Amino acid sequence: QVQLAESGGGLVQPGGSLTLSCAASGTTFSILAMGWYRQAPGKQRELVAAIGSGGRASYGDSVKGRFTISLDNAKNTVYLQMNSLKPEDTAVYYCNAPPSIATRGIEVWGQGTLVTVYS
């Protein structure tokens, strides 16, 4: 019964910054790997960033150098710091936890938070 809850989305001008948060609840285990995905209208959901055990992070090419993912294992919360935002970053952002003991062996998705970048 693990649930993920995103927060921090909103309206921002191009070049601005936002920080997204995603907190997991319903588990006593530490979640060691989480990711951020996004989906724009009419587009496929795409990987934005992922972080694994030991803090190893990977990023989609379109956000590399602008976004930073971090994971607080004690709080089971993953963050996405987004800088130098572009209109093409506009999307619903979802956090994800892969199957693990903490998630009772299933992949878990949050409900998403909308990020709109406009001038």
GROMACS .gro file of N, CA and C in nm:
model
  357
    1GLN      N    1   0.081  -0.120   0.000
    1GLN     CA    2   0.000   0.000   0.000
    1GLN      C    3   0.086   0.126   0.000
    2VAL      N    4   0.202   0.116  -0.060
    2VAL     CA    5   0.289   0.234  -0.073
    2VAL      C    6   0.223   0.334  -0.166
    3GLN      N    7   0.228   0.460  -0.127
    3GLN     CA    8   0.176   0.568  -0.209
    3GLN      C    9   0.283   0.675  -0.225
    4LEU      N   10   0.285   0.738  -0.342
    4LEU     CA   11   0.376   0.847  -0.371
    4LEU      C   12   0.295   0.974  -0.393
    5ALA      N   13   0.340   1.084  -0.336
    5ALA     CA   14   0.270   1.211  -0.347
    5ALA      C   15   0.367   1.319  -0.391
    6GLU      N   16   0.346   1.371  -0.512
    6GLU     CA   17   0.430   1.478  -0.565
    6GLU      C   18   0.377   1.613  -0.520
    7SER      N   19   0.468   1.708  -0.511
    7SER     CA   20   0.431   1.846  -0.482
    7SER      C   21   0.537   1.938  -0.540
    8GLY      N   22   0.502   2.065  -0.552
    8GLY     CA   23   0.598   2.165  -0.596
    8GLY      C   24   0.579   2.217  -0.736
    9GLY      N   25   0.487   2.159  -0.812
    9GLY     CA   26   0.462   2.208  -0.946
    9GLY      C   27   0.395   2.343  -0.945
   10GLY      N   28   0.394   2.407  -1.059
   10GLY     CA   29   0.332   2.537  -1.070
   10GLY      C   30   0.370   2.606  -1.198
   11LEU      N   31   0.346   2.736  -1.200
   11LEU     CA   32   0.376   2.819  -1.316
   11LEU      C   33   0.509   2.889  -1.294
   12VAL      N   34   0.592   2.889  -1.398
   12VAL     CA   35   0.722   2.953  -1.388
   12VAL      C   36   0.760   3.008  -1.526
   13GLN      N   37   0.831   3.118  -1.527
   13GLN     CA   38   0.875   3.176  -1.653
   13GLN      C   39   0.999   3.104  -1.706
   14PRO      N   40   1.020   3.106  -1.837
   14PRO     CA   41   1.142   3.048  -1.891
   14PRO      C   42   1.266   3.104  -1.821
   15GLY      N   43   1.359   3.015  -1.793
   15GLY     CA   44   1.479   3.052  -1.720
   15GLY      C   45   1.466   3.041  -1.570
   16GLY      N   46   1.345   3.020  -1.521
   16GLY     CA   47   1.322   3.009  -1.379
   16GLY      C   48   1.351   2.871  -1.325
   17SER      N   49   1.324   2.855  -1.197
   17SER     CA   50   1.354   2.730  -1.128
   17SER      C   51   1.236   2.684  -1.045
   18LEU      N   52   1.226   2.554  -1.028
   18LEU     CA   53   1.130   2.492  -0.939
   18LEU      C   54   1.194   2.370  -0.877
   19THR      N   55   1.149   2.335  -0.758
   19THR     CA   56   1.190   2.211  -0.695
   19THR      C   57   1.068   2.126  -0.668
   20LEU      N   58   1.068   2.005  -0.721
   20LEU     CA   59   0.961   1.910  -0.699
   20LEU      C   60   1.000   1.815  -0.588
   21SER      N   61   0.901   1.772  -0.511
   21SER     CA   62   0.922   1.674  -0.407
   21SER      C   63   0.825   1.559  -0.426
   22CYS      N   64   0.867   1.442  -0.384
   22CYS     CA   65   0.780   1.325  -0.388
   22CYS      C   66   0.807   1.243  -0.264
   23ALA      N   67   0.708   1.233  -0.179
   23ALA     CA   68   0.721   1.161  -0.053
   23ALA      C   69   0.646   1.029  -0.060
   24ALA      N   70   0.712   0.922  -0.020
   24ALA     CA   71   0.650   0.790  -0.014
   24ALA      C   72   0.596   0.766   0.125
   25SER      N   73   0.481   0.705   0.131
   25SER     CA   74   0.421   0.669   0.258
   25SER      C   75   0.370   0.526   0.250
   26GLY      N   76   0.350   0.464   0.366
   26GLY     CA   77   0.294   0.332   0.370
   26GLY      C   78   0.394   0.219   0.372
   27THR      N   79   0.520   0.248   0.399
   27THR     CA   80   0.621   0.145   0.410
   27THR      C   81   0.718   0.181   0.521
   28THR      N   82   0.767   0.078   0.588
   28THR     CA   83   0.869   0.098   0.690
   28THR      C   84   1.009   0.076   0.635
   29PHE      N   85   1.019   0.034   0.509
   29PHE     CA   86   1.147   0.012   0.445
   29PHE      C   87   1.194   0.137   0.372
   30SER      N   88   1.324   0.151   0.362
   30SER     CA   89   1.381   0.258   0.283
   30SER      C   90   1.370   0.225   0.135
   31ILE      N   91   1.326   0.324   0.058
   31ILE     CA   92   1.323   0.310  -0.087
   31ILE      C   93   1.457   0.358  -0.140
   32LEU      N   94   1.528   0.270  -0.207
   32LEU     CA   95   1.666   0.297  -0.245
   32LEU      C   96   1.681   0.346  -0.388
   33ALA      N   97   1.577   0.339  -0.466
   33ALA     CA   98   1.583   0.387  -0.603
   33ALA      C   99   1.450   0.450  -0.641
   34MET      N  100   1.455   0.568  -0.698
   34MET     CA  101   1.334   0.636  -0.742
   34MET      C  102   1.365   0.714  -0.868
   35GLY      N  103   1.260   0.754  -0.937
   35GLY     CA  104   1.279   0.829  -1.059
   35GLY      C  105   1.172   0.934  -1.080
   36TRP      N  106   1.201   1.025  -1.169
   36TRP     CA  107   1.105   1.125  -1.216
   36TRP      C  108   1.082   1.105  -1.365
   37TYR      N  109   0.956   1.105  -1.403
   37TYR     CA  110   0.915   1.099  -1.542
   37TYR      C  111   0.825   1.219  -1.570
   38ARG      N  112   0.806   1.247  -1.696
   38ARG     CA  113   0.714   1.354  -1.731
   38ARG      C  114   0.638   1.317  -1.858
   39GLN      N  115   0.521   1.375  -1.872
   39GLN     CA  116   0.439   1.351  -1.988
   39GLN      C  117   0.368   1.480  -2.028
   40ALA      N  118   0.396   1.524  -2.148
   40ALA     CA  119   0.328   1.640  -2.206
   40ALA      C  120   0.208   1.592  -2.286
   41PRO      N  121   0.109   1.679  -2.307
   41PRO     CA  122  -0.009   1.639  -2.385
   41PRO      C  123   0.029   1.583  -2.521
   42GLY      N  124  -0.024   1.467  -2.555
   42GLY     CA  125   0.003   1.405  -2.682
   42GLY      C  126   0.138   1.339  -2.694
   43LYS      N  127   0.213   1.337  -2.588
   43LYS     CA  128   0.348   1.280  -2.590
   43LYS      C  129   0.356   1.156  -2.502
   44GLN      N  130   0.458   1.076  -2.529
   44GLN     CA  131   0.487   0.960  -2.446
   44GLN      C  132   0.549   1.005  -2.313
   45ARG      N  133   0.523   0.928  -2.210
   45ARG     CA  134   0.589   0.953  -2.085
   45ARG      C  135   0.738   0.922  -2.101
   46GLU      N  136   0.823   1.012  -2.053
   46GLU     CA  137   0.966   0.996  -2.069
   46GLU      C  138   1.038   1.008  -1.936
   47LEU      N  139   1.150   0.941  -1.929
   47LEU     CA  140   1.234   0.949  -1.811
   47LEU      C  141   1.301   1.085  -1.805
   48VAL      N  142   1.292   1.149  -1.690
   48VAL     CA  143   1.360   1.275  -1.665
   48VAL      C  144   1.490   1.250  -1.589
   49ALA      N  145   1.480   1.179  -1.479
   49ALA     CA  146   1.595   1.151  -1.396
   49ALA      C  147   1.566   1.031  -1.308
   50ALA      N  148   1.670   0.961  -1.271
   50ALA     CA  149   1.657   0.847  -1.182
   50ALA      C  150   1.776   0.844  -1.087
   51ILE      N  151   1.752   0.793  -0.970
   51ILE     CA  152   1.859   0.783  -0.871
   51ILE      C  153   1.850   0.647  -0.805
   52GLY      N  154   1.964   0.583  -0.788
   52GLY     CA  155   1.970   0.450  -0.733
   52GLY      C  156   2.049   0.443  -0.604
   53SER      N  157   2.075   0.321  -0.565
   53SER     CA  158   2.149   0.297  -0.442
   53SER      C  159   2.284   0.366  -0.446
   54GLY      N  160   2.319   0.430  -0.337
   54GLY     CA  161   2.445   0.501  -0.329
   54GLY      C  162   2.442   0.639  -0.389
   55GLY      N  163   2.325   0.682  -0.438
   55GLY     CA  164   2.311   0.815  -0.492
   55GLY      C  165   2.348   0.829  -0.638
   56ARG      N  166   2.371   0.718  -0.707
   56ARG     CA  167   2.402   0.725  -0.849
   56ARG      C  168   2.282   0.777  -0.926
   57ALA      N  169   2.303   0.880  -1.006
   57ALA     CA  170   2.196   0.947  -1.077
   57ALA      C  171   2.218   0.942  -1.227
   58SER      N  172   2.109   0.938  -1.300
   58SER     CA  173   2.112   0.947  -1.445
   58SER      C  174   2.003   1.043  -1.489
   59TYR      N  175   2.021   1.103  -1.608
   59TYR     CA  176   1.931   1.206  -1.656
   59TYR      C  177   1.901   1.187  -1.803
   60GLY      N  178   1.782   1.227  -1.840
   60GLY     CA  179   1.752   1.234  -1.981
   60GLY      C  180   1.834   1.342  -2.047
   61ASP      N  181   1.864   1.322  -2.175
   61ASP     CA  182   1.950   1.416  -2.246
   61ASP      C  183   1.895   1.558  -2.246
   62SER      N  184   1.764   1.572  -2.251
   62SER     CA  185   1.704   1.704  -2.261
   62SER      C  186   1.714   1.786  -2.133
   63VAL      N  187   1.743   1.722  -2.021
   63VAL     CA  188   1.750   1.794  -1.894
   63VAL      C  189   1.888   1.789  -1.832
   64LYS      N  190   1.978   1.716  -1.891
   64LYS     CA  191   2.112   1.701  -1.836
   64LYS      C  192   2.179   1.837  -1.823
   65GLY      N  193   2.234   1.861  -1.705
   65GLY     CA  194   2.300   1.987  -1.677
   65GLY      C  195   2.208   2.093  -1.620
   66ARG      N  196   2.078   2.071  -1.627
   66ARG     CA  197   1.982   2.168  -1.575
   66ARG      C  198   1.905   2.116  -1.453
   67PHE      N  199   1.881   1.986  -1.449
   67PHE     CA  200   1.804   1.925  -1.341
   67PHE      C  201   1.895   1.842  -1.252
   68THR      N  202   1.860   1.834  -1.124
   68THR     CA  203   1.932   1.752  -1.029
   68THR      C  204   1.834   1.672  -0.945
   69ILE      N  205   1.856   1.541  -0.940
   69ILE     CA  206   1.772   1.454  -0.858
   69ILE      C  207   1.847   1.419  -0.731
   70SER      N  208   1.775   1.410  -0.622
   70SER     CA  209   1.833   1.368  -0.496
   70SER      C  210   1.731   1.287  -0.418
   71LEU      N  211   1.779   1.202  -0.329
   71LEU     CA  212   1.693   1.113  -0.253
   71LEU      C  213   1.733   1.116  -0.107
   72ASP      N  214   1.637   1.144  -0.022
   72ASP     CA  215   1.656   1.138   0.121
   72ASP      C  216   1.599   1.005   0.168
   73ASN      N  217   1.686   0.907   0.190
   73ASN     CA  218   1.640   0.773   0.226
   73ASN      C  219   1.567   0.771   0.360
   74ALA      N  220   1.611   0.853   0.454
   74ALA     CA  221   1.549   0.855   0.586
   74ALA      C  222   1.404   0.900   0.578
   75LYS      N  223   1.375   0.990   0.484
   75LYS     CA  224   1.240   1.043   0.469
   75LYS      C  225   1.163   0.977   0.354
   76ASN      N  226   1.231   0.889   0.279
   76ASN     CA  227   1.171   0.830   0.160
   76ASN      C  228   1.111   0.938   0.069
   77THR      N  229   1.190   1.040   0.047
   77THR     CA  230   1.148   1.153  -0.035
   77THR      C  231   1.252   1.179  -0.143
   78VAL      N  232   1.205   1.191  -0.266
   78VAL     CA  233   1.291   1.223  -0.378
   78VAL      C  234   1.261   1.364  -0.425
   79TYR      N  235   1.365   1.435  -0.465
   79TYR     CA  236   1.351   1.574  -0.509
   79TYR      C  237   1.402   1.589  -0.651
   80LEU      N  238   1.348   1.686  -0.719
   80LEU     CA  239   1.397   1.722  -0.850
   80LEU      C  240   1.413   1.873  -0.855
   81GLN      N  241   1.537   1.918  -0.854
   81GLN     CA  242   1.567   2.059  -0.868
   81GLN      C  243   1.578   2.091  -1.015
   82MET      N  244   1.493   2.181  -1.062
   82MET     CA  245   1.487   2.215  -1.203
   82MET      C  246   1.529   2.360  -1.220
   83ASN      N  247   1.634   2.380  -1.297
   83ASN     CA  248   1.686   2.513  -1.325
   83ASN      C  249   1.681   2.540  -1.475
   84SER      N  250   1.690   2.666  -1.510
   84SER     CA  251   1.692   2.708  -1.651
   84SER      C  252   1.577   2.645  -1.728
   85LEU      N  253   1.458   2.656  -1.673
   85LEU     CA  254   1.343   2.590  -1.732
   85LEU      C  255   1.308   2.648  -1.868
   86LYS      N  256   1.264   2.560  -1.956
   86LYS     CA  257   1.227   2.594  -2.092
   86LYS      C  258   1.080   2.561  -2.115
   87PRO      N  259   1.016   2.627  -2.211
   87PRO     CA  260   0.876   2.593  -2.240
   87PRO      C  261   0.855   2.445  -2.268
   88GLU      N  262   0.952   2.380  -2.331
   88GLU     CA  263   0.939   2.238  -2.360
   88GLU      C  264   0.946   2.148  -2.237
   89ASP      N  265   0.978   2.206  -2.122
   89ASP     CA  266   0.973   2.132  -1.997
   89ASP      C  267   0.831   2.121  -1.942
   90THR      N  268   0.738   2.194  -2.001
   90THR     CA  269   0.600   2.189  -1.956
   90THR      C  270   0.544   2.047  -1.968
   91ALA      N  271   0.496   1.994  -1.859
   91ALA     CA  272   0.447   1.856  -1.855
   91ALA      C  273   0.394   1.827  -1.716
   92VAL      N  274   0.326   1.715  -1.706
   92VAL     CA  275   0.294   1.660  -1.575
   92VAL      C  276   0.412   1.573  -1.534
   93TYR      N  277   0.465   1.598  -1.418
   93TYR     CA  278   0.580   1.525  -1.368
   93TYR      C  279   0.534   1.422  -1.266
   94TYR      N  280   0.579   1.299  -1.286
   94TYR     CA  281   0.542   1.187  -1.201
   94TYR      C  282   0.665   1.129  -1.135
   95CYS      N  283   0.654   1.093  -1.010
   95CYS     CA  284   0.761   1.017  -0.948
   95CYS      C  285   0.727   0.870  -0.950
   96ASN      N  286   0.830   0.790  -0.941
   96ASN     CA  287   0.818   0.646  -0.959
   96ASN      C  288   0.909   0.573  -0.862
   97ALA      N  289   0.859   0.464  -0.809
   97ALA     CA  290   0.941   0.373  -0.730
   97ALA      C  291   0.935   0.236  -0.794
   98PRO      N  292   1.049   0.178  -0.829
   98PRO     CA  293   1.048   0.046  -0.890
   98PRO      C  294   1.013  -0.062  -0.790
   99PRO      N  295   0.981  -0.182  -0.839
   99PRO     CA  296   0.948  -0.291  -0.746
   99PRO      C  297   1.061  -0.317  -0.648
  100SER      N  298   1.023  -0.333  -0.524
  100SER     CA  299   1.118  -0.360  -0.417
  100SER      C  300   1.042  -0.416  -0.298
  101ILE      N  301   1.116  -0.454  -0.197
  101ILE     CA  302   1.050  -0.496  -0.073
  101ILE      C  303   0.962  -0.383  -0.019
  102ALA      N  304   1.011  -0.260  -0.029
  102ALA     CA  305   0.938  -0.146   0.025
  102ALA      C  306   0.804  -0.127  -0.044
  103THR      N  307   0.796  -0.159  -0.174
  103THR     CA  308   0.673  -0.141  -0.250
  103THR      C  309   0.592  -0.269  -0.262
  104ARG      N  310   0.627  -0.370  -0.187
  104ARG     CA  311   0.560  -0.500  -0.192
  104ARG      C  312   0.569  -0.562  -0.331
  105GLY      N  313   0.679  -0.538  -0.399
  105GLY     CA  314   0.707  -0.603  -0.525
  105GLY      C  315   0.638  -0.545  -0.646
  106ILE      N  316   0.583  -0.425  -0.637
  106ILE     CA  317   0.517  -0.364  -0.751
  106ILE      C  318   0.578  -0.228  -0.781
  107GLU      N  319   0.562  -0.184  -0.904
  107GLU     CA  320   0.601  -0.050  -0.943
  107GLU      C  321   0.493   0.048  -0.898
  108VAL      N  322   0.533   0.159  -0.839
  108VAL     CA  323   0.439   0.256  -0.785
  108VAL      C  324   0.461   0.391  -0.852
  109TRP      N  325   0.351   0.455  -0.889
  109TRP     CA  326   0.353   0.587  -0.950
  109TRP      C  327   0.275   0.686  -0.865
  110GLY      N  328   0.323   0.809  -0.861
  110GLY     CA  329   0.245   0.915  -0.803
  110GLY      C  330   0.139   0.964  -0.900
  111GLN      N  331   0.056   1.056  -0.853
  111GLN     CA  332  -0.051   1.109  -0.937
  111GLN      C  333  -0.007   1.224  -1.027
  112GLY      N  334   0.110   1.277  -1.003
  112GLY     CA  335   0.166   1.379  -1.089
  112GLY      C  336   0.146   1.519  -1.036
  113THR      N  337   0.236   1.607  -1.077
  113THR     CA  338   0.225   1.749  -1.048
  113THR      C  339   0.258   1.826  -1.176
  114LEU      N  340   0.177   1.926  -1.207
  114LEU     CA  341   0.189   1.998  -1.333
  114LEU      C  342   0.292   2.109  -1.322
  115VAL      N  343   0.383   2.111  -1.417
  115VAL     CA  344   0.480   2.219  -1.432
  115VAL      C  345   0.450   2.288  -1.564
  116THR      N  346   0.424   2.418  -1.558
  116THR     CA  347   0.397   2.496  -1.677
  116THR      C  348   0.500   2.608  -1.688
  117VAL      N  349   0.572   2.609  -1.797
  117VAL     CA  350   0.675   2.709  -1.822
  117VAL      C  351   0.624   2.800  -1.934
  118TYR      N  352   0.610   2.928  -1.903
  118TYR     CA  353   0.555   3.022  -2.001
  118TYR      C  354   0.616   3.160  -1.980
  119SER      N  355   0.607   3.241  -2.082
  119SER     CA  356   0.658   3.377  -2.073
  119SER      C  357   0.545   3.475  -2.054
   0.00000   0.00000   0.00000
